[in-house]
Amino acid sequence: MAERTLNGEVYYPAEDIVSNSNVPDRAAVTQAAESDLAGFWNQIAEENYEWFEPWHTTLDSSEAPFFKWFVGAKTNIVHNALDRHIKTWRRNKVALIWEGEPGDRRTLTYHQLHRQVGRMASVLRAMGVRKGDRVTIYMGRVPEIVIAMLACAKLGAIHSVVYGGFSVEALHGRIEDSHSKVAITCDGAWLRGNIVPLKDIMDEALHRSPTVQNVIVVKRTGQEVHMEPGRDLWYHDLLNLPIADPYCETEVMDAEDPLFILYTSGTTGRPKAILHTHGGYMVGTSTTLRTVFDIKEDDVWWCAADPGWITGHSYIVYAPLILGATSLMYEGAPTHPFPDRWWKLVEEHGVTILYTAPTAIRGLMRFGESWPERHDLSSLRLLGSVGEPINPEAWRWYHRVIGKERAPIMDTWWQTETGNFMITPMPETPLKPGSASLAFPGVKLDVVDEEGDPVPANEEGYLVITTPWPAMMRTLFGDPDRYVSTYWERFSKDGEWIYMTGDSAKRDEDGYIWVIGRVDDVIKVSGYRLGTAEIESALVSHPTVAEAGVIGVPDELKGNIIKAYCILRQGIEPTAKLADTLREHVGYEVGPIAKPATVEFVNSLPKTRSGKIMRRVLRARALGQDEGDLSTLQPD
Ligand code: WTA
């Protein structure tokens, strides 16, 4: 039992959580990892995975910051997530429990999932997809999205999943940048009882760039969709062909071969393609899931994210399957048809661990306690949070009303770039609401000032990471220079590579980390990561807009909301109707989540002398704060 010596509001773990935990002692593991980082990961990698050939070097820093892990090893993440399990008793264990928004259900055992993945991989291979080819996946939350991702990985193809809430231009840009050969989509997706017309959006995106040779369409919602002759094929038709063979060989991959790219918003310009690999990502994601959520054979793990974001990639698709766990996946909205849908799911499927985002908790909190109280939530043993700082009020509600003051909350801080949890409690860690607590064993971090020097306790600074880790991104696909300049140039010094997270944080007197938020032009709306650049370019693509500047401002429910400032073209009338049209336009081009909450028409935007929009000044004005140093501002 931890000594009760911490400052502030602290929740110590219940005795049974400690006694039932399989997780090793945090302090001891952290010390072991710190004294020999490569040795620490070497042992984990040897003991927990199957490799076709071993590595000769655990960590190769010779081309840093292009770090390499398990160099020389051969494996395939799908071999570890599926193939090896079907040789054991887990063959008939349920891998995936799925529930559709209308209430339909499917379960897939490891054996069944293995066959389905084999069939989709065989189909892709017959279409000419080979190792290293890119495949864009744009689907709703149906089992086929998991199958599609694993099928690509099995062949050594690189999947690029585009979140189903993104729209035409966002999808088009990502398809074009990745040079995808094949796309996989659905006719539509269910959301709040409505259909999101995924295939129509795909058609429009492909209309803008006809590089994709084939589109595989999974039937989900059943409405009429256009099928382009010679390009589009129904998945169920393909499954009837002899090519859809469940036996498809798993490609032998280098540990450092690419597994997927995932586009994410960055500081400037177009979205960046974060690249992850088969070896290190496999080891990192599954080790963190096992250690933080103490996954046991009889758990029902529910990561309520979307597979289209990193949380879904790592903790719906890859890590749980590598651990041989049973996962729940739910297709639709948390409040459909009633605000107790999630609690009903927990009760009916016996969910033991729920991992979600603060915005979802705040959203459900609004409806009051009577909805969760209708359901038996006693199966819940651990809870998790991710995506943005959790405000203490939401934390306490989650802890009391959902966790019944028994289930500790693992507030995990990490990023698309990091691949896995980086700052996180473990079941025995004393918790402070709003703090993600401590670095995962082997992760060293710091909070620094402009010069890169550590700031004193309780002072805000830049959050940086000073050690490499296996699941770190390897590069930005197609743009290695930008990888170095975005993440490594700012703070690295004296031969020491320091990774800039883009977040600000404080470290308190107990060493607990309090992440505050982004310090760049990334906006987190309901936990979704959006970039100002993409929204601004959608606004100026409208014929009425000459220039646009976009900022995030704090919002009680969504964490942040988007505020847009537009300069209209000469002679265009600034009306409320036009503001609405522009909001809809962003929704159509980027996606409904990117719609500005407000559009304000202005005559000028604050800019630097080199013409860069000073969002800091816009934000200060919007919040009625001091505008700070304006010496670099361009005169009007
Ligand atoms: C934020 C999501 C506070 C942070 C996994 C980070 C968090 C960005 C937390 C990455 C947390 C994520 N507490 N902030 N527990 N988790 N963030 O790439 O700003 O979509 O930099 O990855 O989310 O967002 P991304």
XYZ file of C-alpha atoms and ligand atoms in Angstrom:
661
model
C 0.000 0.000 0.000
C 1.296 3.396 -0.978
C 2.117 5.771 1.803
C -0.532 8.451 2.141
C 1.771 11.393 1.799
C 0.691 13.102 -1.399
C -0.586 16.655 -1.629
C -4.000 17.842 -2.757
C -7.082 15.760 -3.569
C -5.814 12.186 -3.728
C -7.634 8.871 -4.217
C -5.737 5.857 -2.968
C -6.526 2.458 -4.522
C -8.867 0.062 -2.736
C -7.259 -2.962 -1.108
C -8.822 -5.469 -3.535
C -7.571 -3.584 -6.581
C -4.081 -3.900 -5.182
C -4.358 -7.543 -4.145
C -5.965 -8.685 -7.426
C -3.593 -6.809 -9.668
C -1.163 -8.694 -11.881
C 0.736 -5.522 -12.581
C 4.264 -5.495 -11.188
C 5.387 -2.886 -8.703
C 5.612 0.433 -10.494
C 8.626 1.800 -8.709
C 10.641 -1.373 -9.264
C 9.751 -1.579 -12.969
C 10.488 2.099 -13.496
C 13.864 1.689 -11.885
C 14.681 -1.365 -13.990
C 13.692 0.490 -17.170
C 15.705 3.539 -16.228
C 18.859 1.634 -15.457
C 18.775 -0.303 -18.751
C 16.177 0.921 -21.248
C 17.138 -1.425 -24.092
C 17.436 -4.370 -21.722
C 13.991 -3.642 -20.293
C 12.287 -3.716 -23.701
C 14.473 -6.561 -24.880
C 13.153 -8.823 -22.153
C 9.517 -7.833 -22.767
C 9.885 -8.432 -26.499
C 11.502 -11.833 -25.992
C 8.935 -13.087 -23.522
C 5.637 -11.999 -25.026
C 5.684 -12.295 -28.823
C 6.515 -14.661 -31.639
C 9.247 -13.532 -33.989
C 10.160 -15.341 -37.204
C 13.730 -14.198 -36.669
C 15.282 -12.453 -33.662
C 16.784 -8.963 -33.688
C 20.467 -8.205 -33.487
C 20.033 -4.710 -31.966
C 17.253 -3.740 -29.574
C 17.582 0.019 -29.981
C 19.566 1.624 -32.782
C 20.106 5.349 -32.282
C 22.770 5.726 -34.966
C 20.454 7.679 -37.267
C 18.580 9.536 -34.541
C 16.040 11.013 -34.412
C 15.133 8.166 -36.773
C 15.286 5.621 -33.956
C 14.938 1.938 -34.767
C 13.835 -0.894 -32.510
C 14.362 -4.665 -32.723
C 16.557 -4.222 -35.761
C 16.960 -7.317 -37.913
C 13.906 -9.059 -36.463
C 11.203 -10.541 -38.654
C 7.582 -10.688 -37.584
C 4.103 -9.539 -38.555
C 1.781 -7.881 -36.086
C -1.106 -9.995 -37.426
C 0.825 -13.151 -36.672
C 0.869 -12.040 -33.033
C -2.677 -10.663 -33.005
C -4.355 -13.646 -34.691
C -2.286 -16.461 -36.175
C -0.583 -17.493 -32.964
C -3.819 -17.525 -30.925
C -5.605 -19.980 -33.165
C -2.927 -22.542 -32.376
C -3.955 -22.372 -28.709
C -7.108 -22.704 -26.580
C -7.894 -19.099 -27.457
C -8.988 -20.270 -30.909
C -12.605 -20.344 -29.758
C -12.413 -17.392 -27.388
C -14.456 -14.366 -28.383
C -12.228 -11.684 -29.846
C -14.861 -9.135 -30.732
C -18.370 -8.518 -29.452
C -20.050 -6.014 -31.710
C -23.316 -4.169 -31.347
C -24.826 -2.035 -34.084
C -26.702 1.147 -33.323
C -30.044 -0.379 -34.403
C -29.381 -3.182 -31.879
C -28.073 -5.972 -34.117
C -25.217 -8.016 -32.672
C -22.312 -10.100 -33.919
C -19.541 -11.920 -32.154
C -16.342 -13.131 -33.722
C -14.055 -15.672 -32.117
C -10.341 -15.572 -32.827
C -10.849 -18.433 -35.268
C -13.660 -16.650 -37.090
C -11.822 -13.347 -37.165
C -8.735 -15.093 -38.488
C -10.749 -16.586 -41.356
C -12.445 -13.306 -42.189
C -9.157 -11.463 -42.233
C -7.741 -14.203 -44.450
C -10.611 -13.791 -46.908
C -10.318 -10.021 -47.124
C -6.530 -10.316 -47.487
C -6.964 -12.848 -50.306
C -9.351 -10.478 -52.072
C -6.913 -7.584 -51.724
C -4.083 -9.730 -52.988
C -6.175 -10.739 -56.010
C -6.661 -7.028 -56.699
C -2.923 -6.616 -56.854
C -2.283 -5.175 -53.403
C 1.288 -5.961 -52.353
C 3.683 -5.253 -49.506
C 4.204 -1.505 -49.138
C 1.094 -0.489 -51.149
C -1.267 1.954 -49.481
C -4.946 1.205 -48.916
C -7.356 3.891 -47.708
C -10.046 2.686 -45.320
C -13.073 4.942 -44.820
C -15.731 3.101 -42.873
C -18.067 3.241 -39.932
C -17.623 1.309 -36.700
C -18.386 -2.158 -38.042
C -16.322 -5.349 -37.628
C -15.199 -5.037 -41.251
C -13.078 -2.012 -40.424
C -11.050 -4.165 -38.040
C -10.963 -6.937 -40.625
C -9.818 -4.516 -43.335
C -6.995 -3.087 -41.224
C -5.743 -6.534 -40.246
C -6.059 -7.794 -43.837
C -3.804 -5.002 -45.057
C -1.273 -5.669 -42.311
C -1.325 -9.386 -43.072
C -0.226 -8.630 -46.635
C 2.288 -6.030 -45.532
C 0.231 -3.285 -47.176
C 0.090 0.052 -45.350
C -3.390 1.042 -44.212
C -4.429 4.645 -44.049
C -7.664 4.884 -42.117
C -9.618 8.090 -42.535
C -12.100 8.704 -39.745
C -15.686 8.241 -40.963
C -16.605 11.657 -39.561
C -14.287 13.383 -42.025
C -15.719 14.537 -45.292
C -14.955 15.120 -48.963
C -11.873 17.329 -49.035
C -10.286 15.790 -45.956
C -10.733 12.333 -47.485
C -9.560 13.410 -50.909
C -6.392 15.035 -49.540
C -5.505 11.929 -47.559
C -6.129 9.557 -50.470
C -4.068 11.675 -52.794
C -1.183 12.203 -50.400
C -0.935 8.467 -49.679
C -1.256 7.424 -53.364
C -3.647 4.687 -52.349
C -4.275 1.975 -54.896
C -7.418 0.560 -53.320
C -10.045 2.049 -51.026
C -12.405 0.187 -48.711
C -15.634 1.805 -47.587
C -19.243 1.121 -46.575
C -22.456 2.216 -48.246
C -23.173 4.175 -45.077
C -22.851 4.283 -41.311
C -25.533 4.554 -38.636
C -25.331 7.587 -36.405
C -28.157 8.789 -34.173
C -30.645 6.903 -36.296
C -29.432 8.609 -39.481
C -27.226 7.401 -42.274
C -23.832 8.980 -42.896
C -23.461 8.511 -46.679
C -19.887 7.234 -46.702
C -19.977 5.909 -50.273
C -21.328 9.182 -51.678
C -18.547 11.071 -49.915
C -16.004 8.593 -51.258
C -17.372 9.070 -54.804
C -17.019 12.820 -54.533
C -13.486 12.533 -53.096
C -12.464 10.169 -55.911
C -14.039 12.441 -58.452
C -11.490 15.039 -57.387
C -8.587 12.582 -57.799
C -9.033 9.392 -59.788
C -5.907 7.537 -58.575
C -7.717 4.693 -56.828
C -8.145 1.636 -59.052
C -10.695 -0.266 -56.994
C -13.175 0.452 -54.236
C -14.478 -2.362 -52.068
C -17.887 -1.515 -50.623
C -19.235 -3.218 -47.505
C -23.013 -3.174 -47.277
C -24.161 -1.852 -43.935
C -27.075 0.569 -44.197
C -28.602 -0.780 -47.413
C -29.599 2.405 -49.233
C -29.037 2.836 -52.976
C -25.510 3.878 -53.828
C -23.784 4.516 -57.102
C -21.389 1.741 -58.128
C -18.837 2.844 -60.692
C -18.482 0.041 -63.253
C -14.985 -1.408 -63.370
C -13.967 0.371 -60.165
C -16.435 -0.434 -57.385
C -17.166 -3.908 -56.075
C -19.504 -5.101 -53.330
C -17.650 -6.980 -50.637
C -20.379 -9.614 -50.331
C -20.052 -10.349 -54.065
C -16.310 -10.720 -53.738
C -16.786 -13.148 -50.858
C -18.754 -15.424 -53.182
C -15.806 -15.774 -55.507
C -13.181 -18.500 -55.137
C -10.516 -15.807 -54.658
C -11.903 -15.066 -51.169
C -9.822 -17.816 -49.637
C -9.624 -17.815 -45.823
C -6.107 -19.225 -46.053
C -3.848 -16.366 -46.906
C -0.238 -16.420 -45.931
C 0.917 -13.782 -43.489
C 3.715 -11.768 -45.054
C 7.048 -11.917 -43.230
C 7.849 -8.326 -42.299
C 10.881 -6.585 -41.000
C 10.263 -5.254 -37.481
C 10.895 -1.782 -38.921
C 8.604 -2.164 -41.958
C 5.645 0.251 -42.031
C 2.358 -1.013 -40.606
C 0.157 2.004 -41.152
C 0.011 5.705 -41.699
C -2.492 7.866 -39.894
C -3.016 11.480 -40.845
C -3.117 13.934 -38.028
C -3.289 17.682 -37.761
C -0.121 19.539 -37.067
C 1.148 23.000 -36.478
C 1.053 24.206 -40.017
C -0.048 23.171 -43.437
C -1.625 19.961 -44.555
C -2.119 16.976 -42.235
C 0.915 14.858 -41.525
C 1.075 11.121 -42.166
C 2.354 9.577 -38.952
C 4.062 6.276 -39.714
C 4.134 3.296 -37.352
C 5.878 -0.054 -37.770
C 5.178 -3.757 -37.186
C 7.696 -4.491 -34.431
C 7.982 -1.629 -31.967
C 4.340 -0.644 -32.201
C 3.283 -4.227 -31.499
C 5.449 -4.420 -28.392
C 4.624 -0.937 -27.087
C 0.861 -0.900 -27.508
C 0.231 -4.317 -26.027
C 2.671 -3.861 -23.144
C 1.081 -0.583 -22.132
C -2.439 -2.031 -22.337
C -1.472 -5.051 -20.253
C 0.325 -2.984 -17.660
C -2.072 -0.070 -17.293
C -5.386 -1.877 -17.572
C -4.184 -5.152 -16.087
C -6.004 -7.117 -18.808
C -7.016 -10.606 -17.684
C -8.378 -13.519 -19.741
C -11.946 -13.020 -18.531
C -12.083 -9.263 -19.025
C -14.454 -7.573 -21.444
C -12.513 -4.545 -22.593
C -14.381 -1.657 -24.134
C -12.459 1.126 -25.784
C -15.275 3.404 -26.892
C -13.156 5.381 -29.363
C -13.415 5.178 -33.132
C -11.029 2.867 -35.006
C -10.298 5.847 -37.269
C -8.170 7.573 -34.630
C -5.007 6.397 -32.939
C -6.899 5.342 -29.808
C -8.905 2.908 -31.910
C -5.885 1.699 -33.888
C -3.869 0.940 -30.770
C -6.510 -0.038 -28.250
C -9.464 -1.399 -30.234
C -7.633 -3.161 -33.007
C -4.052 -4.105 -32.223
C -3.247 -4.258 -28.502
C -6.318 -6.184 -27.287
C -5.935 -8.801 -30.019
C -2.223 -9.190 -29.358
C -3.100 -9.850 -25.703
C -5.809 -12.332 -26.721
C -8.475 -10.251 -24.993
C -12.214 -9.945 -25.598
C -13.294 -6.485 -26.795
C -16.609 -4.780 -27.239
C -17.186 -2.443 -30.157
C -20.308 -0.309 -30.488
C -21.316 1.338 -33.726
C -23.336 4.381 -32.814
C -23.992 7.353 -30.608
C -23.884 7.074 -26.775
C -27.342 8.583 -26.414
C -29.240 6.629 -29.046
C -32.078 5.928 -28.632
C -31.811 7.024 -24.963
C -29.034 8.433 -22.782
C -28.545 5.076 -21.070
C -27.348 3.230 -24.177
C -23.777 2.969 -22.932
C -24.781 1.818 -19.462
C -27.074 -0.771 -21.015
C -24.132 -1.998 -23.100
C -21.955 -2.266 -19.987
C -24.620 -4.264 -18.167
C -25.638 -6.541 -21.025
C -22.135 -7.398 -22.183
C -20.579 -7.483 -18.719
C -17.958 -4.881 -19.563
C -15.178 -4.923 -16.982
C -13.046 -2.021 -18.275
C -14.350 1.099 -19.985
C -11.969 3.476 -21.734
C -13.406 6.710 -23.101
C -12.924 10.461 -23.444
C -13.774 13.291 -21.012
C -16.098 14.858 -23.566
C -18.235 11.701 -23.628
C -18.366 11.647 -19.839
C -19.396 15.309 -19.691
C -21.992 14.671 -22.388
C -23.553 11.791 -20.434
C -23.269 13.612 -17.122
C -25.661 16.235 -18.477
C -28.505 13.735 -18.458
C -28.156 13.090 -14.738
C -27.546 10.075 -12.570
C -30.880 8.386 -13.095
C -29.774 6.926 -16.456
C -26.727 5.021 -15.185
C -28.631 4.120 -12.011
C -31.075 2.010 -14.023
C -28.278 -0.408 -14.822
C -26.091 -2.833 -12.968
C -22.597 -1.490 -13.527
C -20.961 -3.727 -10.936
C -18.942 -5.574 -13.592
C -16.761 -2.471 -14.046
C -13.372 -2.923 -12.434
C -11.313 -0.181 -14.079
C -12.086 2.992 -15.985
C -10.013 5.019 -18.404
C -9.869 8.466 -19.918
C -8.037 9.847 -22.951
C -7.916 12.652 -25.465
C -7.884 15.838 -23.420
C -7.435 16.893 -19.817
C -10.305 15.617 -17.690
C -11.792 18.324 -15.517
C -11.996 17.271 -11.848
C -15.786 17.585 -11.816
C -16.196 15.060 -14.640
C -13.538 12.865 -13.029
C -15.439 12.745 -9.731
C -18.725 11.968 -11.458
C -17.133 9.160 -13.487
C -15.522 7.803 -10.342
C -18.605 8.016 -8.136
C -21.553 7.351 -10.459
C -19.976 4.932 -12.931
C -17.091 3.446 -10.943
C -19.046 3.372 -7.641
C -15.921 4.728 -5.963
C -14.299 1.324 -6.485
C -12.936 1.489 -10.016
C -9.820 3.621 -10.366
C -9.578 5.915 -13.386
C -6.578 5.547 -15.656
C -6.175 8.995 -17.181
C -3.801 8.221 -20.051
C -1.887 10.949 -21.849
C -0.475 10.115 -25.260
C -0.625 11.066 -28.943
C -0.953 9.680 -32.456
C 2.806 10.148 -32.644
C 3.598 8.231 -29.462
C 1.529 5.175 -30.471
C 0.850 4.227 -26.861
C 0.248 5.559 -23.339
C 3.103 7.756 -22.132
C 1.855 9.369 -18.926
C -0.570 7.222 -17.025
C -1.530 5.763 -13.703
C -1.402 2.016 -13.131
C -4.088 0.323 -11.009
C -2.171 0.902 -7.793
C -1.157 4.499 -8.468
C -2.753 7.041 -6.111
C -4.884 9.294 -8.304
C -5.331 13.048 -8.471
C -8.380 14.101 -10.514
C -7.193 15.966 -13.601
C -3.629 14.661 -13.569
C -2.463 11.807 -15.820
C 0.025 11.154 -12.995
C 3.432 9.710 -13.898
C 5.486 8.660 -16.921
C 5.141 5.030 -17.989
C 8.222 2.997 -17.026
C 11.046 3.748 -19.442
C 9.592 7.086 -20.504
C 11.529 10.120 -19.341
C 9.945 13.505 -19.657
C 10.454 17.049 -18.619
C 8.627 20.375 -18.432
C 10.853 23.093 -19.858
C 10.945 26.803 -20.641
C 11.655 28.552 -23.970
C 15.362 27.723 -23.620
C 14.699 24.084 -22.867
C 15.622 24.370 -19.195
C 13.431 22.606 -16.631
C 10.899 24.873 -14.937
C 10.303 24.731 -11.159
C 7.443 22.661 -9.687
C 3.930 23.952 -10.400
C 5.078 26.234 -13.226
C 3.790 25.836 -16.726
C 6.196 24.833 -19.492
C 6.584 22.764 -22.645
C 6.119 19.037 -22.188
C 9.033 17.149 -23.758
C 10.163 13.519 -23.863
C 13.826 12.727 -23.547
C 14.063 8.975 -24.218
C 13.037 6.919 -27.273
C 10.342 4.214 -26.884
C 9.418 1.247 -29.116
C 5.998 2.452 -30.369
C 7.184 5.920 -31.323
C 6.377 7.054 -34.859
C 9.297 6.458 -37.179
C 8.829 9.352 -39.570
C 6.243 11.342 -41.487
C 5.447 9.301 -44.562
C 6.968 11.039 -47.573
C 8.361 13.925 -45.547
C 11.256 12.947 -43.250
C 12.543 16.541 -43.054
C 9.273 17.700 -41.608
C 9.486 14.898 -39.035
C 12.781 16.312 -37.792
C 11.757 19.958 -37.935
C 8.340 19.514 -36.315
C 9.280 17.314 -33.412
C 13.011 17.349 -32.780
C 14.561 20.654 -33.752
C 13.050 22.927 -31.157
C 14.620 21.514 -27.973
C 17.313 18.982 -28.925
C 20.788 20.048 -27.853
C 24.314 18.767 -27.244
C 23.639 15.528 -29.091
C 20.619 14.806 -26.920
C 17.394 14.236 -28.833
C 14.387 15.839 -27.207
C 10.897 15.226 -28.534
C 8.495 18.163 -28.473
C 4.942 17.061 -27.718
C 3.192 20.321 -28.630
C 1.521 20.352 -25.195
C 2.087 22.507 -22.163
C 2.059 21.031 -18.687
C 2.966 21.514 -15.044
C 4.678 19.107 -12.694
C 3.551 19.374 -9.089
C 5.587 18.908 -5.917
C 4.803 15.159 -5.932
C 6.078 14.789 -9.501
C 2.549 14.418 -10.931
C 2.073 15.798 -14.434
C -0.856 18.080 -15.205
C -1.269 18.457 -18.954
C -2.799 21.815 -19.795
C -3.315 21.717 -23.547
C -1.848 22.373 -26.969
C 0.576 25.183 -27.509
C 0.401 24.949 -31.297
C -2.374 25.332 -33.846
C -4.005 22.029 -33.053
C -7.521 22.296 -31.614
C -9.054 19.502 -29.602
C -12.819 19.551 -30.131
C -14.616 16.839 -28.154
C -11.242 15.094 -27.994
C -10.932 15.092 -31.796
C -7.714 16.515 -33.094
C -8.220 19.178 -35.732
C -5.865 21.619 -37.389
C -6.541 25.292 -37.946
C -4.920 25.104 -41.392
C -7.350 22.554 -42.766
C -10.382 24.488 -41.539
C -9.016 27.789 -42.811
C -8.330 26.337 -46.225
C -11.885 24.960 -46.359
C -13.204 28.445 -45.564
C -11.157 30.176 -48.250
C -12.200 27.523 -50.767
C -15.649 29.132 -50.585
C -16.087 31.766 -53.313
C -17.153 34.467 -50.844
C -14.139 34.263 -48.519
C -10.864 36.081 -49.093
C -9.046 35.177 -45.884
C -9.802 33.186 -42.753
C -8.342 32.679 -39.300
C -9.513 29.963 -36.936
C -8.967 29.485 -33.200
C -10.145 27.212 -30.423
C -11.808 28.674 -27.349
C -12.624 26.748 -24.156
C -16.036 25.113 -23.902
C -17.521 23.344 -20.924
C -18.841 20.362 -22.855
C -16.520 19.951 -25.817
C -13.260 21.064 -24.226
C -12.829 23.563 -27.066
C -15.007 24.947 -29.812
C -13.951 26.534 -33.069
C -14.284 30.221 -33.757
C -13.692 31.433 -37.294
C -12.856 34.947 -38.460
C -13.399 35.643 -42.156
C -12.555 38.530 -44.433
C -15.078 38.503 -47.270
C -14.304 39.252 -50.888
C -15.073 42.698 -52.182
C -18.781 43.403 -52.478
C -19.985 40.356 -50.494
C -22.602 41.136 -47.868
C -21.785 39.795 -44.348
C -25.090 38.193 -43.341
C -26.082 35.643 -40.704
C -27.187 33.378 -43.539
C -23.729 33.502 -45.087
C -22.173 32.621 -41.716
C -24.388 29.515 -41.658
C -23.498 28.661 -45.232
C -19.811 28.837 -44.354
C -20.265 26.606 -41.317
C -22.036 24.047 -43.515
C -19.324 24.382 -46.136
C -16.643 23.431 -43.586
C -18.847 20.526 -42.518
C -19.090 19.335 -46.110
C -15.398 19.733 -46.915
C -13.700 18.692 -43.683
C -16.409 17.035 -41.600
C -19.192 17.862 -39.156
C -16.760 17.861 -36.206
C -14.790 20.696 -37.802
C -17.743 23.080 -38.190
C -17.001 26.403 -36.504
C -19.356 27.214 -33.649
C -19.303 30.823 -34.801
C -18.200 32.669 -37.917
C -17.399 36.317 -37.453
C -16.809 38.702 -40.348
C -13.881 41.083 -39.943
C -12.051 43.640 -42.072
C -8.567 42.530 -41.090
C -6.740 39.741 -39.277
C -3.752 40.262 -36.961
C -0.671 39.100 -38.848
C 3.065 39.020 -38.396
C 5.192 41.072 -40.773
C 5.781 37.894 -42.766
C 2.032 37.481 -43.180
C 1.344 34.678 -40.679
C -1.957 34.942 -38.863
C -1.354 35.575 -35.153
C -3.881 33.214 -33.636
C -2.553 34.044 -30.193
C -3.849 37.579 -30.642
C -7.204 36.378 -31.975
C -7.531 34.054 -28.999
C -6.677 36.788 -26.510
C -9.234 39.089 -28.121
C -11.907 36.387 -28.074
C -11.275 35.693 -24.396
C -10.951 39.347 -23.464
C -7.363 38.824 -22.320
C -4.197 40.855 -22.662
C -2.966 40.598 -26.255
C 0.649 40.316 -25.131
C 3.649 41.349 -27.171
C 2.435 42.905 -30.410
C 5.825 44.110 -31.648
C 5.836 41.616 -34.516
C 2.336 42.583 -35.605
C 1.947 43.891 -39.128
C 0.437 47.369 -39.203
C -3.024 47.406 -40.834
C -4.305 15.563 -25.795
C -4.964 10.968 -28.650
C -4.626 15.641 -21.382
C -2.946 16.228 -25.793
C -4.488 9.735 -27.880
C -2.194 15.459 -26.875
C -4.530 14.665 -23.463
C -3.274 15.229 -27.880
C -4.695 13.388 -22.886
C -3.015 14.071 -28.799
C -4.853 13.296 -21.468
C -4.479 13.175 -25.032
N -4.817 14.449 -20.767
N -4.493 15.772 -22.704
N -5.055 12.149 -20.832
N -4.665 12.489 -23.894
N -4.421 14.491 -24.803
O -2.994 12.546 -31.420
O -3.093 17.575 -26.138
O -5.515 12.533 -31.187
O -1.116 16.179 -27.412
O -4.009 11.301 -29.602
O -4.445 15.007 -27.094
O -4.134 13.822 -29.600
P -4.191 12.562 -30.543
